[in-house]
Amino acid sequence: MSLIVQKFGGSSVKDAERLFNVADIVTSVYKEGNDVVVVVSAQGDTTDDLIEKANEINPNASKREMDQMLTAGEQISASLLAMAIEKLGYPVVSLLGWQAGFLTTSAYGNARIRRVNPDRIRKELDKKNIVIVTGFQGVNRYDDMTTLGRGGSDTSAVAIACAMHADRCQIYTDVDGVYTADPRKIPAARKLDVISYDEMLELATLGAQVLHNRSVEMAKKYNLELEVLSSYSRKPGTIVKEENKVEKMLISGVAKDTNVARISVIGVPDKPGLAFKIFSKLSSKGINVDIILQSIGRNGTKDISFTIAKDNLEDAKELLQPYVEAIGANSLSCDDQVAKISIVGAGMESHPGVASDMFEALFSSNINIRMISTSEIKISVLVNIEDADRAVKAVHDKFFD
Amino acid sequence: MSLIVQKFGGSSVKDAERLFNVADIVTSVYKEGNDVVVVVSAQGDTTDDLIEKANEINPNASKREMDQMLTAGEQISASLLAMAIEKLGYPVVSLLGWQAGFLTTSAYGNARIRRVNPDRIRKELDKKNIVIVTGFQGVNRYDDMTTLGRGGSDTSAVAIACAMHADRCQIYTDVDGVYTADPRKIPAARKLDVISYDEMLELATLGAQVLHNRSVEMAKKYNLELEVLSSYSRKPGTIVKEENKVEKMLISGVAKDTNVARISVIGVPDKPGLAFKIFSKLSSKGINVDIILQSIGRNGTKDISFTIAKDNLEDAKELLQPYVEAIGANSLSCDDQVAKISIVGAGMESHPGVASDMFEALFSSNINIRMISTSEIKISVLVNIEDADRAVKAVHDKFFD
């Protein structure tokens, strides 16, 4: 008998038919004699619909009230799934985040899990109940509802699996695993059987959007094996596990991220600290900077370019425009028609030729590289957005054909 | 400075416009320097929509899961109202039943409030917050969500008002008070300025449906004055208070109840206990019997007729049919095309002519009386459903013209 934690996303529970499909997967694992804990997201577009409803009333509503409202979404899907499982004749109980012992920080809208107290879940499992838990939510020390941010249900599932020392943690989604590139765009993309935590983390941050990166970080910390698989196909998926257990592939995947914008501050006077101040201003507003490029401008000035998430562009412009004027820089230039193409692979550490192979592939396809950034297991380049899909194909062909 | 508890029903919060109307009422009381606790129902048809969604999946879903789901309705409306109040620039916080300290029995779907622990509400009021509380819901001793049954938000409001010794408890609804008859049917109906708890209770049970009767019982027990008023008109409503403070009106109202069915067991053998057994069978299934009439049948048998809620008719038939055969009674006859017309008035105790005036009014309008039941402050008659509206008018004209 094993303890299995399963997580199902919003599209997997979006209507009665999909709910019964999930009920079927869950009960077939339970029937084999396992303890099963199931984490669910809100149905389909419920969360977006609720946000729209709130915006109609008050676009500047407090995050506290927003969270208090949004947690209703998983509450409804969790009960409906429990009802579907009851219908199939199995004992089941649904628990809200606070009932399931999810204690979080107070950062409404983006809370972090401080601790999972699994007493109630364990009690229900001892009663032979299948336990459904609302993902994405918890409760802070004041007994107020919190949410974990977009994709937080993955983290909920991993947190339960770690707290309860689960034997398996399965993340069901609408793709059947992790691919070497987006299979809807690159027909030659291959499904990976295994991938390391670090590679998965790079892919998650790079816009592959299969797993929420906080969930992968947590799984890595607790050395919990994750399985990413499809609730539609019911085929084996991709296992995410410790690097030394994964055969090092030169490249495990090619990812595209279009939520990127480039900002350049032109003509920064060459005084110590001026450049640093730009980045501390951005970080104080929670804006993350990714690729940074500094170049020599004219008359002893510098040009500083960097990328941020496209969502943050307006905030960043507003923040930097007065600063650019104050320090006497020349101008601020922005471009949101860019995309970041990355290759990730634990094996590239020991293969210095990978970067030049990538650049060559892009050059052969006449794609202009605007910025470059590298880490031990990742190479990213910034290209014009209209070149993005061709760039992914060119790089994928180079390494996987 | 007073502590005011206000309750708003589903139609009062059904959309953004109505929510801002409520926000306006709430903040105008807060601006005068009062502490304000607001109890809300789910928006418009939310509860019915959720029930329908559940029925699509499992018409026999457990009541536990049903309650777990349904509480999401008030959760959403409470947060939305808080967001509307934030928009108007006032400090506010919304609390769910469990956060607000509502401890209930475990009778899912129809739980009773055991205790309200108002510590959290008090803490929020001390911080000068307007406090919004989800009506209709609480939590049992196992930390599971419960609902109080239809109209339970009235009871939530009264329970908070009693627990916190509120100075006023206002029940906002879509009518502007308690009338001598349904004003949509009887144009001559008058709004009452005051009514006693007992009269209100009789009217509530008799289908006037202005206040949930458990809320009136609780208000009576704690001697809490209630005010029933409209969230639309903003005029003074009707005060419900202790009888000795109310000028005794001969008749305070005429009510019609169409959720009635009559059952007759014909030819019950005249043995002790047989009749009693009918009623204990019904009560064991939670079916309440209202008017009872026993008459002499042929050959030393008896006929027993009684009324129940129309909703219970199928259950009652199923329960009684085998029994009727087992005791050798003649037959079971049922009629759901009936209505109960009642007059209520604390003054009728000392005026013996009231009943005959009522019967005369019905007789003059050619309305056949099928059963009669009287209490100290109430007279009810059963009539054919097609005569019901004429009967109300005839009786109302008799006493109020």
PDB file of C-alpha atoms in Angstrom, chain A residues 94-225:
ATOM      1  CA  SER A  94     -13.190  17.225   0.447  1.00  0.00           C
ATOM      2  CA  LEU A  95     -11.126  19.613   2.551  1.00  0.00           C
ATOM      3  CA  LEU A  96     -10.452  23.324   2.126  1.00  0.00           C
ATOM      4  CA  GLY A  97      -6.897  24.630   2.439  1.00  0.00           C
ATOM      5  CA  TRP A  98      -7.344  25.613   6.075  1.00  0.00           C
ATOM      6  CA  GLN A  99      -9.049  22.337   6.949  1.00  0.00           C
ATOM      7  CA  ALA A 100      -6.176  20.438   5.323  1.00  0.00           C
ATOM      8  CA  GLY A 101      -3.628  22.298   7.449  1.00  0.00           C
ATOM      9  CA  PHE A 102      -2.070  24.646   4.895  1.00  0.00           C
ATOM     10  CA  LEU A 103      -0.432  27.442   6.881  1.00  0.00           C
ATOM     11  CA  THR A 104       1.010  30.219   4.729  1.00  0.00           C
ATOM     12  CA  THR A 105       2.643  33.609   4.923  1.00  0.00           C
ATOM     13  CA  SER A 106       0.385  36.665   4.727  1.00  0.00           C
ATOM     14  CA  ALA A 107       1.463  37.801   1.260  1.00  0.00           C
ATOM     15  CA  TYR A 108      -2.064  37.809  -0.155  1.00  0.00           C
ATOM     16  CA  GLY A 109      -2.160  36.792  -3.811  1.00  0.00           C
ATOM     17  CA  ASN A 110       1.300  35.268  -3.659  1.00  0.00           C
ATOM     18  CA  ALA A 111       1.604  33.561  -0.274  1.00  0.00           C
ATOM     19  CA  ARG A 112       4.226  30.932   0.498  1.00  0.00           C
ATOM     20  CA  ILE A 113       3.487  27.757   2.380  1.00  0.00           C
ATOM     21  CA  ARG A 114       5.067  27.887   5.853  1.00  0.00           C
ATOM     22  CA  ARG A 115       3.936  24.475   6.988  1.00  0.00           C
ATOM     23  CA  VAL A 116       1.449  21.732   6.167  1.00  0.00           C
ATOM     24  CA  ASN A 117      -0.077  20.087   9.220  1.00  0.00           C
ATOM     25  CA  PRO A 118      -1.462  16.846   7.767  1.00  0.00           C
ATOM     26  CA  ASP A 119      -3.316  15.612  10.902  1.00  0.00           C
ATOM     27  CA  ARG A 120      -6.781  15.986   9.435  1.00  0.00           C
ATOM     28  CA  ILE A 121      -5.782  14.427   6.095  1.00  0.00           C
ATOM     29  CA  ARG A 122      -4.197  11.495   7.937  1.00  0.00           C
ATOM     30  CA  LYS A 123      -7.322  11.012  10.061  1.00  0.00           C
ATOM     31  CA  GLU A 124      -9.479  10.896   6.927  1.00  0.00           C
ATOM     32  CA  LEU A 125      -7.100   8.435   5.218  1.00  0.00           C
ATOM     33  CA  ASP A 126      -7.236   6.243   8.318  1.00  0.00           C
ATOM     34  CA  LYS A 127     -11.012   6.175   7.888  1.00  0.00           C
ATOM     35  CA  LYS A 128     -10.326   4.866   4.358  1.00  0.00           C
ATOM     36  CA  ASN A 129     -11.556   8.056   2.719  1.00  0.00           C
ATOM     37  CA  ILE A 130     -10.199   9.372  -0.547  1.00  0.00           C
ATOM     38  CA  VAL A 131      -9.205  12.931   0.403  1.00  0.00           C
ATOM     39  CA  ILE A 132      -9.762  15.857  -1.969  1.00  0.00           C
ATOM     40  CA  VAL A 133      -7.897  19.045  -1.088  1.00  0.00           C
ATOM     41  CA  THR A 134      -8.372  22.497  -2.609  1.00  0.00           C
ATOM     42  CA  GLY A 135      -5.130  23.587  -4.266  1.00  0.00           C
ATOM     43  CA  PHE A 136      -3.765  27.127  -4.564  1.00  0.00           C
ATOM     44  CA  GLN A 137      -4.889  28.193  -1.082  1.00  0.00           C
ATOM     45  CA  GLY A 138      -4.157  28.234   2.607  1.00  0.00           C
ATOM     46  CA  VAL A 139      -4.677  30.287   5.709  1.00  0.00           C
ATOM     47  CA  ASN A 140      -2.309  32.704   7.438  1.00  0.00           C
ATOM     48  CA  ARG A 141      -1.643  33.103  11.151  1.00  0.00           C
ATOM     49  CA  TYR A 142      -4.645  35.431  11.492  1.00  0.00           C
ATOM     50  CA  ASP A 143      -6.984  32.764  10.108  1.00  0.00           C
ATOM     51  CA  ASP A 144      -7.409  34.700   6.858  1.00  0.00           C
ATOM     52  CA  MET A 145      -7.563  32.994   3.486  1.00  0.00           C
ATOM     53  CA  THR A 146      -4.542  33.289   1.216  1.00  0.00           C
ATOM     54  CA  THR A 147      -3.712  32.158  -2.314  1.00  0.00           C
ATOM     55  CA  LEU A 148      -0.365  30.936  -3.611  1.00  0.00           C
ATOM     56  CA  GLY A 149      -0.356  32.732  -6.966  1.00  0.00           C
ATOM     57  CA  ARG A 150      -0.862  31.351 -10.458  1.00  0.00           C
ATOM     58  CA  GLY A 151      -0.049  27.662 -10.735  1.00  0.00           C
ATOM     59  CA  GLY A 152      -0.021  27.376  -6.963  1.00  0.00           C
ATOM     60  CA  SER A 153      -1.928  24.076  -7.007  1.00  0.00           C
ATOM     61  CA  ASP A 154       1.245  22.290  -8.154  1.00  0.00           C
ATOM     62  CA  THR A 155       2.952  23.631  -5.059  1.00  0.00           C
ATOM     63  CA  SER A 156       0.031  22.535  -2.870  1.00  0.00           C
ATOM     64  CA  ALA A 157       0.366  18.978  -4.169  1.00  0.00           C
ATOM     65  CA  VAL A 158       4.136  18.851  -3.689  1.00  0.00           C
ATOM     66  CA  ALA A 159       3.826  20.342  -0.193  1.00  0.00           C
ATOM     67  CA  ILE A 160       1.371  17.636   0.883  1.00  0.00           C
ATOM     68  CA  ALA A 161       3.494  14.926  -0.710  1.00  0.00           C
ATOM     69  CA  CYS A 162       6.594  16.186   1.147  1.00  0.00           C
ATOM     70  CA  ALA A 163       4.800  16.663   4.473  1.00  0.00           C
ATOM     71  CA  MET A 164       3.286  13.179   4.335  1.00  0.00           C
ATOM     72  CA  HIS A 165       6.295  11.427   2.760  1.00  0.00           C
ATOM     73  CA  ALA A 166       4.152  10.289  -0.149  1.00  0.00           C
ATOM     74  CA  ASP A 167       5.425   7.475  -2.341  1.00  0.00           C
ATOM     75  CA  ARG A 168       4.426   9.232  -5.536  1.00  0.00           C
ATOM     76  CA  CYS A 169       3.308  12.704  -6.586  1.00  0.00           C
ATOM     77  CA  GLN A 170       1.540  12.864  -9.925  1.00  0.00           C
ATOM     78  CA  ILE A 171       0.825  16.178 -11.611  1.00  0.00           C
ATOM     79  CA  TYR A 172      -1.962  15.628 -14.159  1.00  0.00           C
ATOM     80  CA  THR A 173      -2.192  18.269 -16.835  1.00  0.00           C
ATOM     81  CA  ASP A 174      -3.370  18.624 -20.447  1.00  0.00           C
ATOM     82  CA  VAL A 175      -0.029  17.586 -21.954  1.00  0.00           C
ATOM     83  CA  ASP A 176       1.324  14.097 -21.421  1.00  0.00           C
ATOM     84  CA  GLY A 177       4.758  15.024 -20.149  1.00  0.00           C
ATOM     85  CA  VAL A 178       7.741  17.285 -20.681  1.00  0.00           C
ATOM     86  CA  TYR A 179       8.815  17.663 -24.306  1.00  0.00           C
ATOM     87  CA  THR A 180      12.036  18.815 -25.957  1.00  0.00           C
ATOM     88  CA  ALA A 181       9.970  21.712 -27.348  1.00  0.00           C
ATOM     89  CA  ASP A 182       6.311  22.745 -27.521  1.00  0.00           C
ATOM     90  CA  PRO A 183       4.784  19.771 -29.446  1.00  0.00           C
ATOM     91  CA  ARG A 184       2.000  21.964 -30.860  1.00  0.00           C
ATOM     92  CA  LYS A 185       4.641  24.041 -32.658  1.00  0.00           C
ATOM     93  CA  ILE A 186       7.451  21.554 -33.310  1.00  0.00           C
ATOM     94  CA  PRO A 187       6.075  18.234 -34.600  1.00  0.00           C
ATOM     95  CA  ALA A 188       9.509  16.641 -34.148  1.00  0.00           C
ATOM     96  CA  ALA A 189       9.469  17.387 -30.402  1.00  0.00           C
ATOM     97  CA  ARG A 190      10.042  14.291 -28.267  1.00  0.00           C
ATOM     98  CA  LYS A 191       8.644  13.452 -24.859  1.00  0.00           C
ATOM     99  CA  LEU A 192      11.312  13.024 -22.193  1.00  0.00           C
ATOM    100  CA  ASP A 193      11.064  10.006 -19.892  1.00  0.00           C
ATOM    101  CA  VAL A 194      13.058  11.712 -17.182  1.00  0.00           C
ATOM    102  CA  ILE A 195      14.450  15.151 -16.495  1.00  0.00           C
ATOM    103  CA  SER A 196      16.414  16.571 -13.543  1.00  0.00           C
ATOM    104  CA  TYR A 197      15.017  19.150 -11.127  1.00  0.00           C
ATOM    105  CA  ASP A 198      17.446  21.810 -12.362  1.00  0.00           C
ATOM    106  CA  GLU A 199      16.600  21.299 -16.005  1.00  0.00           C
ATOM    107  CA  MET A 200      12.898  21.370 -15.153  1.00  0.00           C
ATOM    108  CA  LEU A 201      13.391  24.570 -13.187  1.00  0.00           C
ATOM    109  CA  GLU A 202      15.093  26.263 -16.107  1.00  0.00           C
ATOM    110  CA  LEU A 203      12.321  25.132 -18.421  1.00  0.00           C
ATOM    111  CA  ALA A 204       9.614  26.269 -16.009  1.00  0.00           C
ATOM    112  CA  THR A 205      11.085  29.751 -15.645  1.00  0.00           C
ATOM    113  CA  LEU A 206      11.615  29.888 -19.389  1.00  0.00           C
ATOM    114  CA  GLY A 207       7.989  29.726 -20.305  1.00  0.00           C
ATOM    115  CA  ALA A 208       7.487  25.987 -20.857  1.00  0.00           C
ATOM    116  CA  GLN A 209       4.756  26.254 -18.202  1.00  0.00           C
ATOM    117  CA  VAL A 210       4.396  22.561 -17.492  1.00  0.00           C
ATOM    118  CA  LEU A 211       5.115  22.854 -13.779  1.00  0.00           C
ATOM    119  CA  HIS A 212       5.012  25.799 -11.409  1.00  0.00           C
ATOM    120  CA  ASN A 213       8.671  26.453 -10.510  1.00  0.00           C
ATOM    121  CA  ARG A 214       8.083  26.773  -6.775  1.00  0.00           C
ATOM    122  CA  SER A 215       6.739  23.232  -6.836  1.00  0.00           C
ATOM    123  CA  VAL A 216       9.918  21.969  -8.539  1.00  0.00           C
ATOM    124  CA  GLU A 217      12.132  23.842  -6.056  1.00  0.00           C
ATOM    125  CA  MET A 218      10.260  22.242  -3.178  1.00  0.00           C
ATOM    126  CA  ALA A 219      10.398  18.776  -4.743  1.00  0.00           C
ATOM    127  CA  LYS A 220      14.164  19.211  -5.234  1.00  0.00           C
ATOM    128  CA  LYS A 221      14.636  20.308  -1.622  1.00  0.00           C
ATOM    129  CA  TYR A 222      12.810  17.242  -0.298  1.00  0.00           C
ATOM    130  CA  ASN A 223      14.085  14.959  -3.055  1.00  0.00           C
ATOM    131  CA  LEU A 224      10.515  14.040  -4.060  1.00  0.00           C
ATOM    132  CA  GLU A 225      10.060  12.417  -7.463  1.00  0.00           C
TER     133      GLU A 225
END
